[in-house]
Coordinates of C-alpha atoms and ligand atoms in Angstrom, one line a residue:
M20 CA 99.6 110.5 91.9
D21 CA 96.7 112.3 90.6
K22 CA 97.3 110.8 87.0
I23 CA 97.5 107.2 88.5
M24 CA 94.4 107.7 90.4
A25 CA 92.6 108.9 87.4
L26 CA 93.7 105.9 85.3
A27 CA 92.7 103.7 88.3
K28 CA 89.1 105.1 87.9
R29 CA 89.0 105.4 84.1
R30 CA 90.1 101.8 83.5
G31 CA 87.9 100.4 86.5
F32 CA 90.7 99.4 88.9
I33 CA 89.6 101.5 92.0
Y34 CA 86.5 103.6 92.7
Q35 CA 85.6 105.8 95.6
A36 CA 83.2 103.8 97.9
S37 CA 79.7 105.0 97.8
E38 CA 80.6 107.6 95.3
I39 CA 77.1 108.4 94.2
Y40 CA 76.4 109.4 97.7
G41 CA 79.7 111.6 97.9
G42 CA 82.0 108.8 98.9
L43 CA 83.0 107.5 102.4
S44 CA 86.4 108.7 103.6
G45 CA 88.9 105.8 104.1
F46 CA 86.8 103.3 102.1
W47 CA 87.5 102.2 98.4
D48 CA 86.0 99.9 96.0
Y49 CA 87.9 97.5 93.3
G50 CA 86.4 97.7 90.0
P51 CA 86.3 94.7 87.5
L52 CA 90.1 95.0 86.7
G53 CA 91.0 96.0 90.2
A54 CA 89.2 93.0 91.8
Q55 CA 91.1 90.7 89.4
L56 CA 94.4 92.4 90.0
K57 CA 93.9 92.1 93.8
K58 CA 92.9 88.4 93.4
N59 CA 96.2 87.8 91.3
L60 CA 98.2 89.6 94.1
R61 CA 96.4 87.4 96.8
D62 CA 96.7 84.4 94.9
A63 CA 100.5 85.0 94.2
W64 CA 101.0 85.4 98.2
W65 CA 99.0 82.1 98.8
E66 CA 100.8 80.3 96.2
D67 CA 104.3 81.4 97.4
V68 CA 103.5 81.3 101.1
V69 CA 101.1 78.4 101.5
L70 CA 101.3 76.0 98.6
N71 CA 104.9 76.2 97.8
P72 CA 106.6 78.3 100.5
S73 CA 109.5 80.2 99.3
G74 CA 109.7 78.6 96.0
G75 CA 110.8 75.2 97.6
R76 CA 114.1 76.7 99.0
P77 CA 114.9 75.5 102.5
G78 CA 114.6 77.2 105.8
P79 CA 117.6 78.0 107.8
N80 CA 117.0 74.3 109.6
G81 CA 117.9 72.8 106.0
E82 CA 114.3 71.5 105.7
P83 CA 111.3 72.6 103.5
V84 CA 109.5 75.5 105.1
R85 CA 106.0 74.4 106.3
V86 CA 103.1 76.8 106.2
V87 CA 99.4 76.0 106.8
P88 CA 96.4 78.2 106.0
L89 CA 93.8 79.4 108.2
D90 CA 90.5 81.5 108.0
T91 CA 89.3 82.9 111.3
S92 CA 86.2 85.3 112.0
I93 CA 86.3 89.1 111.9
I94 CA 84.5 89.5 115.2
Q95 CA 86.1 87.4 117.9
H96 CA 85.5 87.3 121.5
P97 CA 86.1 90.8 122.8
K98 CA 88.8 89.4 125.4
V99 CA 91.0 88.5 122.3
W100 CA 91.6 92.2 122.0
E101 CA 92.1 92.8 125.6
A102 CA 94.6 90.2 125.8
S103 CA 96.5 91.5 122.6
G104 CA 96.7 94.9 124.0
H105 CA 94.5 96.5 121.4
V106 CA 91.7 97.7 123.8
A107 CA 93.9 99.6 126.0
G108 CA 96.8 100.5 123.7
F109 CA 95.7 100.4 120.1
S110 CA 95.3 104.0 119.5
D111 CA 97.4 107.0 118.0
P112 CA 97.8 109.9 120.1
M113 CA 96.4 112.8 118.1
V114 CA 96.7 116.6 118.4
D115 CA 93.8 119.0 117.2
C116 CA 94.3 122.6 116.0
R117 CA 91.9 124.9 117.6
E118 CA 92.1 127.3 114.8
T119 CA 91.6 125.1 111.8
Q120 CA 90.0 122.1 113.5
Q121 CA 92.3 119.8 111.7
R122 CA 93.6 116.6 113.5
Y123 CA 97.2 115.3 113.1
R124 CA 98.8 112.2 114.3
F125 CA 101.1 113.3 117.0
D126 CA 104.0 111.4 115.9
H127 CA 103.5 112.7 112.3
V128 CA 104.1 116.4 113.3
L129 CA 107.6 117.9 112.8
V130 CA 108.6 121.5 113.3
Y131 CA 111.1 123.7 111.6
A132 CA 113.6 125.4 113.8
P133 CA 116.7 127.3 113.4
A134 CA 119.8 125.0 112.5
S135 CA 121.6 126.4 115.4
G136 CA 120.9 128.7 118.3
D137 CA 117.3 129.2 119.3
A138 CA 114.5 131.1 117.5
R139 CA 114.3 133.8 120.3
G140 CA 110.7 133.8 120.9
R141 CA 109.9 133.4 117.3
P142 CA 107.2 131.1 115.8
L143 CA 108.2 127.5 115.4
L144 CA 106.7 126.2 111.9
A145 CA 104.9 122.7 112.1
F146 CA 104.3 120.5 109.0
V147 CA 103.4 117.1 108.2
P148 CA 105.8 115.3 105.9
D149 CA 104.4 114.5 102.5
T150 CA 101.6 116.9 102.6
S151 CA 101.6 120.7 101.1
S152 CA 102.6 122.0 104.4
E153 CA 106.1 120.7 104.1
S154 CA 107.2 122.8 101.3
R155 CA 105.2 125.8 102.3
R156 CA 106.6 125.9 105.9
R157 CA 110.0 125.1 104.6
K158 CA 110.0 128.3 102.5
Q159 CA 108.7 130.3 105.5
A160 CA 111.2 128.8 107.8
E161 CA 114.1 129.4 105.7
K162 CA 113.2 133.0 105.1
A163 CA 112.6 133.4 109.0
F164 CA 115.8 131.3 110.2
G165 CA 118.1 131.0 107.3
E166 CA 119.4 127.5 107.7
V167 CA 116.9 125.0 109.3
R168 CA 116.6 121.7 110.9
T169 CA 113.5 119.6 111.6
L170 CA 112.6 118.0 115.0
P171 CA 109.6 115.9 115.9
L172 CA 106.9 117.9 117.8
A173 CA 107.2 115.1 120.5
Q174 CA 110.7 116.2 121.3
L175 CA 109.8 119.8 121.7
P176 CA 109.5 120.8 125.3
R177 CA 105.9 121.4 126.3
D178 CA 106.4 125.1 127.5
E179 CA 107.5 125.8 123.9
W180 CA 104.3 124.7 122.3
S181 CA 102.8 128.0 122.6
R182 CA 105.3 129.1 119.8
V183 CA 104.1 126.5 117.5
V184 CA 102.1 127.3 114.4
A185 CA 100.2 124.2 113.5
P186 CA 100.7 122.9 109.9
D187 CA 97.7 124.6 108.4
A188 CA 97.3 127.4 110.9
E189 CA 98.1 131.2 111.0
R190 CA 98.6 131.6 114.8
P191 CA 100.7 130.0 116.9
G192 CA 99.8 128.0 120.0
T193 CA 96.5 126.5 118.7
L194 CA 97.6 122.7 119.2
T195 CA 95.9 120.8 121.8
E196 CA 97.6 118.2 124.1
P197 CA 97.8 115.0 122.5
R198 CA 94.9 112.5 123.0
A199 CA 94.3 108.9 122.4
F200 CA 91.6 107.6 120.2
N201 CA 91.0 103.8 119.8
L202 CA 91.2 102.9 116.2
M203 CA 89.0 99.7 116.8
F204 CA 85.5 99.7 115.1
K205 CA 83.0 98.8 117.8
T206 CA 79.7 96.9 117.0
Y207 CA 77.2 94.9 119.1
V208 CA 76.7 91.2 118.9
G209 CA 73.0 90.1 119.2
A210 CA 69.7 92.2 119.3
T211 CA 69.9 94.1 122.6
A212 CA 73.1 96.1 121.8
S213 CA 73.9 96.8 125.4
E214 CA 77.3 97.6 126.8
D215 CA 77.7 93.7 127.5
D216 CA 77.3 92.9 123.9
V217 CA 80.1 95.0 122.6
A218 CA 82.6 93.5 120.0
Y219 CA 85.2 94.7 117.7
L220 CA 86.0 94.2 114.0
R221 CA 89.4 92.9 114.1
P222 CA 92.0 95.5 113.5
E223 CA 94.6 92.8 112.2
T224 CA 94.2 89.1 111.1
A225 CA 97.1 88.0 113.4
Q226 CA 95.1 87.4 116.6
G227 CA 92.8 84.8 115.0
I228 CA 96.0 82.8 114.3
F229 CA 97.4 83.0 117.9
V230 CA 93.8 82.1 119.3
Q231 CA 93.6 79.0 117.2
F232 CA 97.4 78.0 117.5
K233 CA 96.4 75.2 119.9
N234 CA 93.6 73.7 117.7
V235 CA 95.9 73.8 114.7
V236 CA 98.6 71.9 116.4
D237 CA 96.1 69.3 118.0
T238 CA 94.3 68.6 114.9
T239 CA 96.9 68.3 112.4
R240 CA 100.2 66.8 111.9
V241 CA 102.2 70.0 112.0
K242 CA 105.2 70.2 113.9
L243 CA 107.4 73.3 114.9
P244 CA 108.9 75.1 113.1
F245 CA 105.7 75.9 111.0
G246 CA 103.8 78.9 110.0
I247 CA 99.8 79.8 109.8
A248 CA 99.0 82.0 107.2
Q249 CA 95.8 84.1 106.9
V250 CA 94.5 86.6 104.4
G251 CA 91.6 88.8 105.2
K252 CA 89.8 92.2 105.9
A253 CA 91.0 94.2 108.8
F254 CA 89.4 97.4 110.0
R255 CA 91.0 100.4 111.7
N256 CA 89.1 103.8 112.3
E257 CA 92.0 105.7 111.0
V258 CA 91.9 109.3 112.2
T259 CA 93.5 110.5 109.1
P260 CA 92.8 108.3 106.2
R261 CA 94.8 109.6 103.0
N262 CA 96.9 108.8 100.2
F263 CA 94.4 106.9 98.1
T264 CA 94.2 103.3 99.5
F265 CA 97.6 103.4 101.3
R266 CA 95.7 104.6 104.6
S267 CA 92.1 103.1 104.5
R268 CA 89.7 102.2 107.2
E269 CA 88.9 98.8 105.7
F270 CA 91.8 96.9 104.2
E271 CA 93.2 93.3 103.6
Q272 CA 96.1 91.9 105.3
M273 CA 98.3 88.8 104.2
E274 CA 99.7 87.7 107.5
I275 CA 102.0 84.7 108.5
E276 CA 102.7 83.7 112.1
F277 CA 105.8 81.4 112.1
F278 CA 106.1 79.5 115.2
C279 CA 109.6 78.2 116.2
H280 CA 111.8 77.2 119.2
P281 CA 113.1 80.3 121.0
S282 CA 116.7 79.3 120.1
E283 CA 116.0 79.3 116.3
A284 CA 114.0 82.6 116.3
R285 CA 116.9 84.7 115.1
D286 CA 117.5 82.6 112.1
W287 CA 114.0 82.5 111.2
Y288 CA 113.7 86.0 111.6
A289 CA 116.5 86.6 109.1
F290 CA 115.1 84.1 106.8
W291 CA 111.6 85.8 106.7
R292 CA 112.9 89.2 106.3
D293 CA 115.0 88.5 103.3
E294 CA 112.4 85.9 101.8
R295 CA 109.8 88.6 101.9
M296 CA 112.0 91.2 100.3
R297 CA 112.8 88.8 97.5
W298 CA 109.2 88.1 96.9
W299 CA 108.3 91.7 96.5
R300 CA 111.4 92.3 94.2
E301 CA 110.2 89.2 92.2
L302 CA 106.8 90.5 91.8
G303 CA 108.2 93.6 89.9
L304 CA 108.8 96.0 92.7
A305 CA 112.5 96.0 91.8
G306 CA 115.1 98.7 91.9
E307 CA 115.5 101.7 94.2
N308 CA 111.7 102.1 95.0
L309 CA 112.0 99.2 97.2
Q310 CA 114.0 99.1 100.4
L311 CA 114.4 97.0 103.6
R312 CA 114.4 99.4 106.7
V313 CA 115.5 97.9 109.9
H314 CA 113.9 99.3 113.0
E315 CA 116.3 101.4 115.2
P316 CA 116.3 99.9 119.0
D317 CA 114.1 102.9 120.1
E318 CA 111.4 102.1 117.6
L319 CA 110.8 98.6 118.7
A320 CA 107.8 97.5 120.7
H321 CA 108.8 96.6 124.1
Y322 CA 108.3 92.7 123.5
A323 CA 110.7 93.0 120.5
R324 CA 113.6 94.8 122.1
E325 CA 115.3 91.7 123.5
G326 CA 114.6 89.7 120.1
A327 CA 116.1 89.7 116.7
G328 CA 114.5 92.7 115.7
T329 CA 111.9 94.3 113.2
A330 CA 112.3 95.3 109.8
D331 CA 109.8 96.9 107.2
V332 CA 109.6 96.3 103.6
E333 CA 109.1 99.9 102.3
Y334 CA 108.1 101.1 98.9
R335 CA 108.8 104.6 97.6
F336 CA 105.0 105.8 96.7
P337 CA 104.7 109.2 94.5
F338 CA 103.0 110.8 97.7
T339 CA 106.0 109.5 100.1
A340 CA 108.9 110.3 97.7
P341 CA 111.7 111.0 98.4
G342 CA 110.6 108.9 101.5
F343 CA 109.0 105.5 101.6
G344 CA 105.8 103.9 103.1
E345 CA 105.4 100.6 104.7
L346 CA 104.3 97.7 102.7
E347 CA 105.1 94.9 105.0
G348 CA 106.5 94.6 108.4
I349 CA 108.5 91.6 109.5
A350 CA 108.7 91.2 113.4
H351 CA 110.1 89.0 115.8
R352 CA 107.4 89.0 118.5
S353 CA 108.8 86.6 121.0
S354 CA 106.3 84.6 122.6
F355 CA 104.4 87.9 123.7
D356 CA 101.1 87.2 121.9
L357 CA 100.8 83.5 123.1
A358 CA 101.8 84.3 126.7
Q359 CA 99.1 87.0 126.8
H360 CA 96.3 84.7 125.4
Q361 CA 97.4 81.9 127.7
Q362 CA 97.2 84.1 130.6
H363 CA 93.8 85.8 129.8
S364 CA 92.1 82.6 128.5
R365 CA 93.7 80.5 131.4
S366 CA 94.2 77.7 128.7
S367 CA 97.8 76.2 128.3
L368 CA 99.2 77.3 124.7
E369 CA 102.4 75.6 125.3
Y370 CA 103.7 73.2 122.8
F371 CA 105.1 69.7 123.6
D372 CA 108.2 69.1 121.6
A373 CA 109.1 65.5 121.5
E374 CA 112.2 65.9 119.4
R375 CA 113.7 68.2 122.0
G376 CA 114.4 67.7 125.6
E377 CA 116.7 65.5 127.4
L378 CA 117.6 61.9 128.2
L379 CA 116.6 61.0 131.6
P380 CA 119.2 58.6 133.8
N381 CA 116.8 55.7 133.4
G382 CA 117.2 56.0 129.5
A383 CA 113.8 57.3 128.9
H384 CA 113.5 60.5 126.8
K385 CA 111.7 63.7 128.2
G386 CA 110.3 66.0 125.8
E387 CA 110.3 69.8 126.1
K388 CA 107.4 72.0 126.6
Y389 CA 107.6 75.6 125.9
L390 CA 105.8 78.7 124.3
P391 CA 107.1 79.1 120.8
H392 CA 108.5 82.4 119.6
V393 CA 106.9 83.8 116.6
I394 CA 108.3 85.7 113.4
E395 CA 105.5 87.6 111.9
P396 CA 105.7 89.0 108.3
S397 CA 102.5 91.1 108.0
A398 CA 101.7 92.7 104.6
G399 CA 99.0 94.9 103.3
L400 CA 97.1 93.6 100.2
D401 CA 95.8 97.0 99.4
R402 CA 99.1 98.7 99.8
G403 CA 100.5 96.0 97.6
V404 CA 98.3 96.6 94.8
L405 CA 98.9 100.3 95.2
A406 CA 102.6 99.9 95.0
V407 CA 102.3 97.4 91.9
L408 CA 100.1 100.1 90.1
C409 CA 102.3 102.9 90.9
E410 CA 105.4 101.0 89.8
A411 CA 103.9 99.6 86.5
Y412 CA 102.6 103.2 85.7
V413 CA 104.6 104.8 82.8
E414 CA 104.2 107.9 80.7
D415 CA 105.3 107.6 77.0
A416 CA 104.5 110.5 74.9
A417 CA 105.5 108.9 71.6
R418 CA 102.7 106.3 71.8
A419 CA 99.0 106.5 70.8
S420 CA 98.2 105.6 74.7
P421 CA 100.6 108.0 76.5
E422 CA 99.8 106.2 79.8
L423 CA 100.4 102.5 80.2
L424 CA 100.7 100.0 82.8
L425 CA 103.6 97.7 82.7
L426 CA 102.3 94.9 84.8
S427 CA 103.9 91.7 85.1
P428 CA 102.2 88.9 83.2
R429 CA 101.6 87.1 86.5
L430 CA 99.7 90.1 88.0
A431 CA 97.9 91.6 85.0
P432 CA 94.2 91.1 85.1
I433 CA 93.8 90.6 81.5
K434 CA 96.4 88.2 80.2
A435 CA 95.6 88.5 76.4
A436 CA 93.3 90.3 74.2
I437 CA 92.2 89.1 70.6
F438 CA 91.1 91.5 67.9
P439 CA 89.9 91.2 64.4
L440 CA 91.5 94.3 62.5
V441 CA 87.9 95.1 61.2
N442 CA 84.7 93.6 62.1
K443 CA 84.0 92.3 58.7
A444 CA 85.6 90.1 55.8
G445 CA 85.8 87.1 57.6
M446 CA 88.1 88.3 60.4
P447 CA 85.6 88.1 63.3
E448 CA 84.9 84.4 62.7
V449 CA 88.6 83.6 62.9
S450 CA 89.1 85.7 66.0
E451 CA 86.1 84.4 67.7
K452 CA 87.6 80.8 67.3
L453 CA 90.9 82.0 68.6
Y454 CA 89.4 83.5 71.6
R455 CA 87.4 80.4 72.5
D456 CA 90.7 78.4 72.2
V457 CA 92.7 81.0 74.2
H458 CA 89.9 81.2 76.8
R459 CA 89.6 77.5 77.3
R460 CA 93.2 77.2 77.9
F461 CA 93.8 80.2 80.2
W462 CA 90.4 81.3 81.9
R463 CA 91.9 80.2 85.2
R464 CA 94.7 82.6 84.9
G465 CA 92.7 85.7 84.3
L466 CA 90.6 87.6 81.9
I467 CA 90.9 87.2 78.2
E468 CA 89.7 90.0 76.1
H469 CA 87.8 90.0 72.8
D470 CA 87.0 93.3 71.4
V471 CA 85.8 93.9 67.9
K472 CA 84.7 97.7 68.0
Q473 CA 86.7 101.0 67.4
A474 CA 89.9 101.6 65.7
I475 CA 92.6 99.0 66.3
G476 CA 94.9 101.9 67.7
K477 CA 92.2 102.8 70.4
R478 CA 91.9 99.2 71.4
Y479 CA 95.7 98.8 71.7
A480 CA 95.6 102.1 73.7
R481 CA 92.9 100.8 76.1
M482 CA 94.8 97.5 76.7
D483 CA 98.0 99.3 77.4
E484 CA 96.3 101.4 80.1
A485 CA 94.8 98.0 81.5
G486 CA 98.4 96.6 81.5
C487 CA 97.4 93.7 79.1
P488 CA 100.7 92.2 78.0
F489 CA 99.8 90.7 74.8
C490 CA 97.4 91.6 71.9
F491 CA 96.7 89.3 69.0
T492 CA 95.1 90.5 65.8
I493 CA 93.6 88.9 62.9
D494 CA 94.0 90.9 59.9
G495 CA 93.6 90.3 56.0
Q496 CA 97.0 88.4 56.0
T497 CA 95.5 85.9 58.4
L498 CA 93.0 84.8 55.8
Q499 CA 96.0 84.1 53.4
D500 CA 98.6 82.6 55.4
Q501 CA 97.1 81.6 58.8
T502 CA 99.3 84.1 60.8
V503 CA 98.5 86.7 63.2
T504 CA 100.2 89.7 64.7
V505 CA 101.2 89.7 68.2
R506 CA 102.0 93.1 69.7
D507 CA 104.1 93.3 72.9
R508 CA 102.8 95.9 75.2
D509 CA 106.2 96.9 76.5
S510 CA 107.8 97.8 73.3
A511 CA 104.5 98.4 71.1
Q512 CA 106.5 95.9 68.5
Q513 CA 104.4 93.6 66.5
K514 CA 105.5 90.3 64.8
R515 CA 103.7 87.6 63.0
I516 CA 103.2 84.1 64.3
A517 CA 101.2 81.2 63.2
L518 CA 97.7 81.1 64.3
G519 CA 98.2 77.8 65.5
R520 CA 101.1 78.9 67.8
V521 CA 99.3 81.5 69.9
V522 CA 98.2 79.2 72.6
S523 CA 101.9 77.9 72.9
Y524 CA 103.2 81.3 72.7
L525 CA 101.2 82.4 75.7
E526 CA 102.1 79.1 77.6
E527 CA 105.8 80.1 77.3
R528 CA 105.0 83.7 78.6
L529 CA 102.6 83.1 81.1
G530 CA 104.5 80.3 82.7
P531 CA 103.4 77.0 84.1
E532 CA 99.8 76.6 85.7
Ligands
ATP626 P1 101.3 102.4 109.6 O1 102.5 102.6 110.6 O2 101.4 102.7 108.2 O3 100.0 102.7 110.4 P2 101.4 99.8 111.0 O4 102.7 99.6 111.2 O5 100.3 100.1 111.8 O6 101.2 100.9 109.7 P3 100.8 96.9 110.9 O7 99.9 96.9 111.9 O8 102.3 96.3 110.9 O9 100.7 98.4 110.2 O10 100.0 96.2 109.6 C1 100.6 95.5 108.8 C2 100.4 95.9 107.3 O11 99.0 96.4 107.1 C3 101.1 97.2 106.8 O12 102.4 97.0 106.6 C4 100.4 97.8 105.9 O13 100.7 97.1 104.7 C5 99.0 97.3 106.2 N1 98.0 98.5 106.8 C6 98.1 98.8 107.9 N2 97.2 99.8 108.3 C7 96.6 100.1 107.1 C8 95.7 100.9 106.6 N3 95.2 101.7 107.4 N4 95.3 100.9 105.2 C9 95.8 100.0 104.3 N5 96.9 99.0 104.8 C10 97.2 99.0 106.1

């Protein structure tokens, strides 16, 4: 992971926020290539969710899938977060270590115990998976107990906590009782900054969608089943931000709330679960690093227990391996959120379905009024970018550039680079003209690079690290026979094509606009 972070910094993908002031934990900035990569992933989601949902494939009802976009405020009425349950419940219980002053998420701490029997008064060794404490504690535990098993701290009876050595501590019994910390960032609206003016930065984009559901139905021609999609910033005052951008305090979410009749919720849940998995796979997160994990019944939120279920699209990040980390959650939320907002706002959020209902004895048709059920595919844009970078990162010692990014042409921030072999002998003039032609045709798709400096090997190496899929070079032969070399990043192979074919070569490989 350190190498990927170093490359991300070196090539201008991701910088530490406020770095010249020593950085700010949990905040990251995207550099020129990172900002473009992030935009490309956001655009891909928007295109495949809003503009052309599921690539035109029909939903389970046999009809085209309908999704409309929305863009709601980061700051909402504070009652929104009371209704959603965030004010009361949006907190991860934490335990503190009195010896090291470290703080851990209660549900993240595990302990090593003897595989059978009991530890007969000996210390139980706690650790947090995917941190250095895991292997350190494992060695100690195996030495002490022989065969070991792990169990969550949460399952250990309280009277045994005095024997637990915290993940980074030396002495047993230093962990405090779990305490709740609200993860929402508080702010004040208006100048007086009194307690009456407290507001929150949204911890998720979803609630803005629920709150505007009725307006969308009343002001557009959408009919159930349909989805509302929103992409935007969310803020969580995470107690332990870590693993690069994976757990940040400011991040972007891409969320869909798909509204349907309760009787159709199971089918739509299955549809979106499979569809979202397919989408990530199609973007290049193929193979064994991607998995769909269906939640066990005891993991489910209370409102989801009776429903169709919850599943996570997970990626095996270098820091979670061999385990996986969540990229996107797909949940059947029943009518929980709409019901909450309906109750707290005292305004009806019921949907009138003219196509359902019953035929009355007098022959008239009576429609059905109901609170729709919701399927929520909720993805993290920053985690998506991180997964894409991790998947694309390859080391190849045989190359002049031993590290490269095999980004798909759709996501690559730089789509093509054009170089004169040397910055003289009539070559720069030809390459500049080619650059202008390619730029005119492809600027909407991403960056086009024109670079005349340095040895050509170094320029290729720089483009390999930036993940640029195609480099075109004007050389001495170009001036004689009007051909250029095109270098394929993945194979580092070069071949010659006609100068006049470069634009169509790229059209074929970058796909339709
Ligand atoms: P986790 O269990 O990892 O904290 P979560 O289940 O709380 O995640 P959700 O509330 O379902 O996450 O949010 C939806 C998506 O938003 C997640 O799948 C993830 O991609 C992204 N996300 C959530 N929290 C963060 C964060 N702190 N930093 C970056 N992305 C995040």
